[in-house]
Structures are given as C-alpha cells and as structure tokens.
Amino acid sequence: MNALTGLNQWWTSRQVRERRLLRLGGAVVVSYLLWSWLWQPAWATWRDAAQQRASATQLLQSLQDMRQEAEQWRAQAPVTSATREAAMQQLASAAGLTLQPQAQGWRVEVRDWSATQLSQWLADVAQVAHSTVTQAQMSQSQGRWQGWMVVGAEGKP
C-alpha cells in the first residue's frame, strides 16, 4: 500500500500535460503488447490458413489415391511363379532379349539401349511381371546403355 501511495503522489505531482503524455505512452505500450501477443499471431494464422488448407486438401487427395491404389492391388490375384515367368518371357521376346534363368531370377543382357527404352522396359517388368532388378552392372556410352541385370520377384532376392 505504501508503494501505491508513493505512486499516487508522484502522479499527482505531474502537470496535466505530462499526465496526458504518460497516458498516451502507456496506451501505445499496451496497444503494442496486445498486438504482438494476441492480434498479430491470430492475423498470421488467419492469413496462412488458405495455404495450409490447400496443402491439407492436396495431402488428403494423395492419401485417398494411395488408398484406392492399395485396394486395387489387394483385389488382384497373387502372381504365381508360372505367371511371372510367362510375363517375363513375353516382355523379353518383345524387346529382343534372352532370359538366362538364375537362382535369384533371370539374367538379362542389354546392348545399345537408350535410357527411354531401358526405363520403359523396367517399368513394364515391374507392372506386368511384378519383378524388379536385384543386381545390375550397366555402363553408358554416348547416351546408350549396355550391361547385364538380374531381374527377380518383388520382395524376394
């Protein structure tokens, strides 16, 4: 209480003009504190909400697409080794390749292929034969690829 009395005496000893300026200064400080602690964070959140909503919508769409793709995969019949081998034989003959059976899958030699040919054939192998490259030794010369790879069942070496 003693401090309040001292503050009150100090306040009343100020001239009217000084008290107005002190009130104005206090109002500016309180306004700034309200702005920085309450209004500005709320304003920034509201301003960024549209972008965050668009990102969330895009993420949701991506997740729904993945769920739909997973359901399609689950609905497919499992690929048997005979089906996989027939698909690999068909893909190899269509590309002019020879399959050499190995313990891990099939060895395939590639000579003078473009990157486009190679990537398309590998995509077909993954999609049609449900197989993937397990080993490879490839080299590139003047934009053309040559070498060998071992192609086996997905998830199995």
PDB file of C-alpha atoms in Angstrom:
ATOM      1  CA  MET A   1       0.000   0.000   0.000  1.00  0.00           C
ATOM      2  CA  ASN A   2       2.934   2.264   0.714  1.00  0.00           C
ATOM      3  CA  ALA A   3       4.123   1.895  -2.889  1.00  0.00           C
ATOM      4  CA  LEU A   4       0.667   2.850  -4.198  1.00  0.00           C
ATOM      5  CA  THR A   5       0.646   5.961  -2.052  1.00  0.00           C
ATOM      6  CA  GLY A   6       4.073   6.919  -3.375  1.00  0.00           C
ATOM      7  CA  LEU A   7       2.968   6.295  -6.955  1.00  0.00           C
ATOM      8  CA  ASN A   8      -0.214   8.321  -6.413  1.00  0.00           C
ATOM      9  CA  GLN A   9       1.805  11.241  -5.002  1.00  0.00           C
ATOM     10  CA  TRP A  10       4.203  11.047  -7.941  1.00  0.00           C
ATOM     11  CA  TRP A  11       1.257  11.024 -10.383  1.00  0.00           C
ATOM     12  CA  THR A  12      -0.491  13.996  -8.800  1.00  0.00           C
ATOM     13  CA  SER A  13       2.748  15.966  -8.739  1.00  0.00           C
ATOM     14  CA  ARG A  14       2.880  15.761 -12.567  1.00  0.00           C
ATOM     15  CA  GLN A  15       1.357  18.523 -14.575  1.00  0.00           C
ATOM     16  CA  VAL A  16      -1.810  17.813 -16.576  1.00  0.00           C
ATOM     17  CA  ARG A  17       0.130  17.939 -19.823  1.00  0.00           C
ATOM     18  CA  GLU A  18       2.676  15.346 -18.540  1.00  0.00           C
ATOM     19  CA  ARG A  19      -0.103  13.053 -17.345  1.00  0.00           C
ATOM     20  CA  ARG A  20      -1.707  13.136 -20.802  1.00  0.00           C
ATOM     21  CA  LEU A  21       1.600  12.246 -22.438  1.00  0.00           C
ATOM     22  CA  LEU A  22       2.188   9.445 -19.911  1.00  0.00           C
ATOM     23  CA  ARG A  23      -1.323   8.086 -20.551  1.00  0.00           C
ATOM     24  CA  LEU A  24      -0.731   8.260 -24.278  1.00  0.00           C
ATOM     25  CA  GLY A  25       2.642   6.481 -23.890  1.00  0.00           C
ATOM     26  CA  GLY A  26       1.015   3.836 -21.703  1.00  0.00           C
ATOM     27  CA  ALA A  27      -1.749   3.346 -24.258  1.00  0.00           C
ATOM     28  CA  VAL A  28       0.856   2.925 -27.015  1.00  0.00           C
ATOM     29  CA  VAL A  29       2.764   0.336 -24.948  1.00  0.00           C
ATOM     30  CA  VAL A  30      -0.437  -1.567 -24.069  1.00  0.00           C
ATOM     31  CA  SER A  31      -1.554  -1.448 -27.729  1.00  0.00           C
ATOM     32  CA  TYR A  32       1.792  -2.808 -28.883  1.00  0.00           C
ATOM     33  CA  LEU A  33       1.692  -5.616 -26.318  1.00  0.00           C
ATOM     34  CA  LEU A  34      -1.860  -6.546 -27.337  1.00  0.00           C
ATOM     35  CA  TRP A  35      -0.811  -6.506 -30.991  1.00  0.00           C
ATOM     36  CA  SER A  36       2.303  -8.634 -30.501  1.00  0.00           C
ATOM     37  CA  TRP A  37       0.768 -11.164 -28.084  1.00  0.00           C
ATOM     38  CA  LEU A  38      -2.789 -11.509 -29.387  1.00  0.00           C
ATOM     39  CA  TRP A  39      -3.665  -9.835 -32.659  1.00  0.00           C
ATOM     40  CA  GLN A  40      -0.538 -10.445 -34.764  1.00  0.00           C
ATOM     41  CA  PRO A  41      -0.351 -14.244 -34.159  1.00  0.00           C
ATOM     42  CA  ALA A  42      -4.079 -14.580 -34.840  1.00  0.00           C
ATOM     43  CA  TRP A  43      -3.747 -12.477 -38.000  1.00  0.00           C
ATOM     44  CA  ALA A  44      -0.782 -14.537 -39.236  1.00  0.00           C
ATOM     45  CA  THR A  45      -2.694 -17.777 -38.623  1.00  0.00           C
ATOM     46  CA  TRP A  46      -5.737 -16.478 -40.488  1.00  0.00           C
ATOM     47  CA  ARG A  47      -3.557 -15.200 -43.355  1.00  0.00           C
ATOM     48  CA  ASP A  48      -1.793 -18.591 -43.710  1.00  0.00           C
ATOM     49  CA  ALA A  49      -4.956 -20.678 -43.296  1.00  0.00           C
ATOM     50  CA  ALA A  50      -5.812 -20.712 -47.009  1.00  0.00           C
ATOM     51  CA  GLN A  51      -2.394 -22.083 -47.948  1.00  0.00           C
ATOM     52  CA  GLN A  52      -2.488 -24.658 -45.163  1.00  0.00           C
ATOM     53  CA  ARG A  53      -5.981 -25.708 -46.198  1.00  0.00           C
ATOM     54  CA  ALA A  54      -4.812 -26.153 -49.802  1.00  0.00           C
ATOM     55  CA  SER A  55      -1.834 -28.242 -48.630  1.00  0.00           C
ATOM     56  CA  ALA A  56      -4.073 -30.348 -46.407  1.00  0.00           C
ATOM     57  CA  THR A  57      -6.537 -30.868 -49.269  1.00  0.00           C
ATOM     58  CA  GLN A  58      -3.720 -31.932 -51.575  1.00  0.00           C
ATOM     59  CA  LEU A  59      -2.355 -34.314 -48.944  1.00  0.00           C
ATOM     60  CA  LEU A  60      -5.817 -35.769 -48.373  1.00  0.00           C
ATOM     61  CA  GLN A  61      -6.259 -36.330 -52.119  1.00  0.00           C
ATOM     62  CA  SER A  62      -2.867 -38.017 -52.300  1.00  0.00           C
ATOM     63  CA  LEU A  63      -3.727 -40.299 -49.373  1.00  0.00           C
ATOM     64  CA  GLN A  64      -7.079 -41.189 -50.940  1.00  0.00           C
ATOM     65  CA  ASP A  65      -5.338 -42.011 -54.227  1.00  0.00           C
ATOM     66  CA  MET A  66      -2.868 -44.246 -52.400  1.00  0.00           C
ATOM     67  CA  ARG A  67      -5.695 -45.988 -50.548  1.00  0.00           C
ATOM     68  CA  GLN A  68      -7.517 -46.598 -53.816  1.00  0.00           C
ATOM     69  CA  GLU A  69      -4.339 -47.963 -55.401  1.00  0.00           C
ATOM     70  CA  ALA A  70      -3.766 -50.248 -52.397  1.00  0.00           C
ATOM     71  CA  GLU A  71      -7.333 -51.552 -52.695  1.00  0.00           C
ATOM     72  CA  GLN A  72      -6.755 -52.281 -56.380  1.00  0.00           C
ATOM     73  CA  TRP A  73      -3.562 -54.160 -55.537  1.00  0.00           C
ATOM     74  CA  ARG A  74      -5.367 -56.170 -52.861  1.00  0.00           C
ATOM     75  CA  ALA A  75      -8.117 -57.056 -55.332  1.00  0.00           C
ATOM     76  CA  GLN A  76      -5.624 -58.540 -57.805  1.00  0.00           C
ATOM     77  CA  ALA A  77      -4.926 -62.231 -57.717  1.00  0.00           C
ATOM     78  CA  PRO A  78      -1.487 -63.133 -56.409  1.00  0.00           C
ATOM     79  CA  VAL A  79       1.134 -63.593 -59.092  1.00  0.00           C
ATOM     80  CA  THR A  80       2.385 -67.154 -59.327  1.00  0.00           C
ATOM     81  CA  SER A  81       5.888 -68.017 -60.429  1.00  0.00           C
ATOM     82  CA  ALA A  82       4.484 -69.530 -63.657  1.00  0.00           C
ATOM     83  CA  THR A  83       2.560 -66.324 -64.436  1.00  0.00           C
ATOM     84  CA  ARG A  84       5.648 -64.240 -63.644  1.00  0.00           C
ATOM     85  CA  GLU A  85       7.859 -66.410 -65.862  1.00  0.00           C
ATOM     86  CA  ALA A  86       5.382 -66.232 -68.765  1.00  0.00           C
ATOM     87  CA  ALA A  87       5.192 -62.435 -68.412  1.00  0.00           C
ATOM     88  CA  MET A  88       8.988 -62.151 -68.314  1.00  0.00           C
ATOM     89  CA  GLN A  89       9.325 -64.356 -71.399  1.00  0.00           C
ATOM     90  CA  GLN A  90       6.792 -62.218 -73.257  1.00  0.00           C
ATOM     91  CA  LEU A  91       8.499 -58.946 -72.263  1.00  0.00           C
ATOM     92  CA  ALA A  92      11.940 -60.288 -73.145  1.00  0.00           C
ATOM     93  CA  SER A  93      10.890 -61.588 -76.554  1.00  0.00           C
ATOM     94  CA  ALA A  94       9.073 -58.342 -77.362  1.00  0.00           C
ATOM     95  CA  ALA A  95      12.275 -56.431 -76.571  1.00  0.00           C
ATOM     96  CA  GLY A  96      14.541 -58.910 -78.389  1.00  0.00           C
ATOM     97  CA  LEU A  97      16.211 -60.085 -75.178  1.00  0.00           C
ATOM     98  CA  THR A  98      17.143 -63.542 -73.948  1.00  0.00           C
ATOM     99  CA  LEU A  99      16.414 -64.594 -70.388  1.00  0.00           C
ATOM    100  CA  GLN A 100      19.009 -66.733 -68.632  1.00  0.00           C
ATOM    101  CA  PRO A 101      17.479 -68.432 -65.569  1.00  0.00           C
ATOM    102  CA  GLN A 102      19.365 -67.942 -62.304  1.00  0.00           C
ATOM    103  CA  ALA A 103      18.661 -68.796 -58.674  1.00  0.00           C
ATOM    104  CA  GLN A 104      17.505 -65.224 -57.918  1.00  0.00           C
ATOM    105  CA  GLY A 105      15.513 -64.698 -61.127  1.00  0.00           C
ATOM    106  CA  TRP A 106      16.633 -64.108 -64.703  1.00  0.00           C
ATOM    107  CA  ARG A 107      19.803 -62.601 -66.066  1.00  0.00           C
ATOM    108  CA  VAL A 108      19.196 -60.198 -68.936  1.00  0.00           C
ATOM    109  CA  GLU A 109      21.883 -58.656 -71.145  1.00  0.00           C
ATOM    110  CA  VAL A 110      21.201 -55.282 -72.687  1.00  0.00           C
ATOM    111  CA  ARG A 111      23.202 -53.844 -75.576  1.00  0.00           C
ATOM    112  CA  ASP A 112      22.904 -50.388 -77.093  1.00  0.00           C
ATOM    113  CA  TRP A 113      19.651 -49.287 -75.444  1.00  0.00           C
ATOM    114  CA  SER A 114      18.526 -45.710 -74.930  1.00  0.00           C
ATOM    115  CA  ALA A 115      17.584 -44.521 -71.452  1.00  0.00           C
ATOM    116  CA  THR A 116      13.972 -44.313 -72.615  1.00  0.00           C
ATOM    117  CA  GLN A 117      13.944 -47.929 -73.834  1.00  0.00           C
ATOM    118  CA  LEU A 118      15.573 -49.131 -70.631  1.00  0.00           C
ATOM    119  CA  SER A 119      13.268 -47.221 -68.289  1.00  0.00           C
ATOM    120  CA  GLN A 120      10.158 -48.307 -70.237  1.00  0.00           C
ATOM    121  CA  TRP A 121      11.207 -51.964 -70.189  1.00  0.00           C
ATOM    122  CA  LEU A 122      11.931 -51.814 -66.444  1.00  0.00           C
ATOM    123  CA  ALA A 123       8.546 -50.165 -65.818  1.00  0.00           C
ATOM    124  CA  ASP A 124       6.868 -52.942 -67.817  1.00  0.00           C
ATOM    125  CA  VAL A 125       8.782 -55.582 -65.844  1.00  0.00           C
ATOM    126  CA  ALA A 126       7.587 -54.049 -62.572  1.00  0.00           C
ATOM    127  CA  GLN A 127       3.989 -53.638 -63.677  1.00  0.00           C
ATOM    128  CA  VAL A 128       3.382 -56.735 -65.791  1.00  0.00           C
ATOM    129  CA  ALA A 129       5.696 -59.349 -64.256  1.00  0.00           C
ATOM    130  CA  HIS A 130       5.730 -57.893 -60.725  1.00  0.00           C
ATOM    131  CA  SER A 131       9.509 -58.158 -60.780  1.00  0.00           C
ATOM    132  CA  THR A 132      12.375 -55.807 -60.091  1.00  0.00           C
ATOM    133  CA  VAL A 133      16.123 -55.553 -60.656  1.00  0.00           C
ATOM    134  CA  THR A 134      18.052 -57.235 -57.847  1.00  0.00           C
ATOM    135  CA  GLN A 135      21.552 -56.901 -59.341  1.00  0.00           C
ATOM    136  CA  ALA A 136      22.967 -54.919 -62.231  1.00  0.00           C
ATOM    137  CA  GLN A 137      26.178 -53.934 -63.922  1.00  0.00           C
ATOM    138  CA  MET A 138      25.436 -51.301 -66.523  1.00  0.00           C
ATOM    139  CA  SER A 139      27.502 -48.694 -68.331  1.00  0.00           C
ATOM    140  CA  GLN A 140      26.634 -45.775 -70.546  1.00  0.00           C
ATOM    141  CA  SER A 141      28.450 -44.605 -73.643  1.00  0.00           C
ATOM    142  CA  GLN A 142      27.218 -41.764 -75.837  1.00  0.00           C
ATOM    143  CA  GLY A 143      23.754 -41.935 -74.316  1.00  0.00           C
ATOM    144  CA  ARG A 144      23.373 -45.668 -74.916  1.00  0.00           C
ATOM    145  CA  TRP A 145      23.254 -48.325 -72.195  1.00  0.00           C
ATOM    146  CA  GLN A 146      24.791 -51.791 -72.138  1.00  0.00           C
ATOM    147  CA  GLY A 147      25.413 -54.392 -69.470  1.00  0.00           C
ATOM    148  CA  TRP A 148      23.510 -57.022 -67.547  1.00  0.00           C
ATOM    149  CA  MET A 149      20.957 -57.191 -64.772  1.00  0.00           C
ATOM    150  CA  VAL A 150      19.261 -59.854 -62.723  1.00  0.00           C
ATOM    151  CA  VAL A 151      15.507 -59.463 -62.522  1.00  0.00           C
ATOM    152  CA  GLY A 152      13.643 -61.256 -59.735  1.00  0.00           C
ATOM    153  CA  ALA A 153      10.302 -61.303 -57.938  1.00  0.00           C
ATOM    154  CA  GLU A 154       9.393 -58.167 -55.989  1.00  0.00           C
ATOM    155  CA  GLY A 155      10.259 -58.503 -52.327  1.00  0.00           C
ATOM    156  CA  LYS A 156      12.344 -61.625 -52.949  1.00  0.00           C
ATOM    157  CA  PRO A 157      16.064 -61.584 -53.777  1.00  0.00           C
TER     158      PRO A 157
END
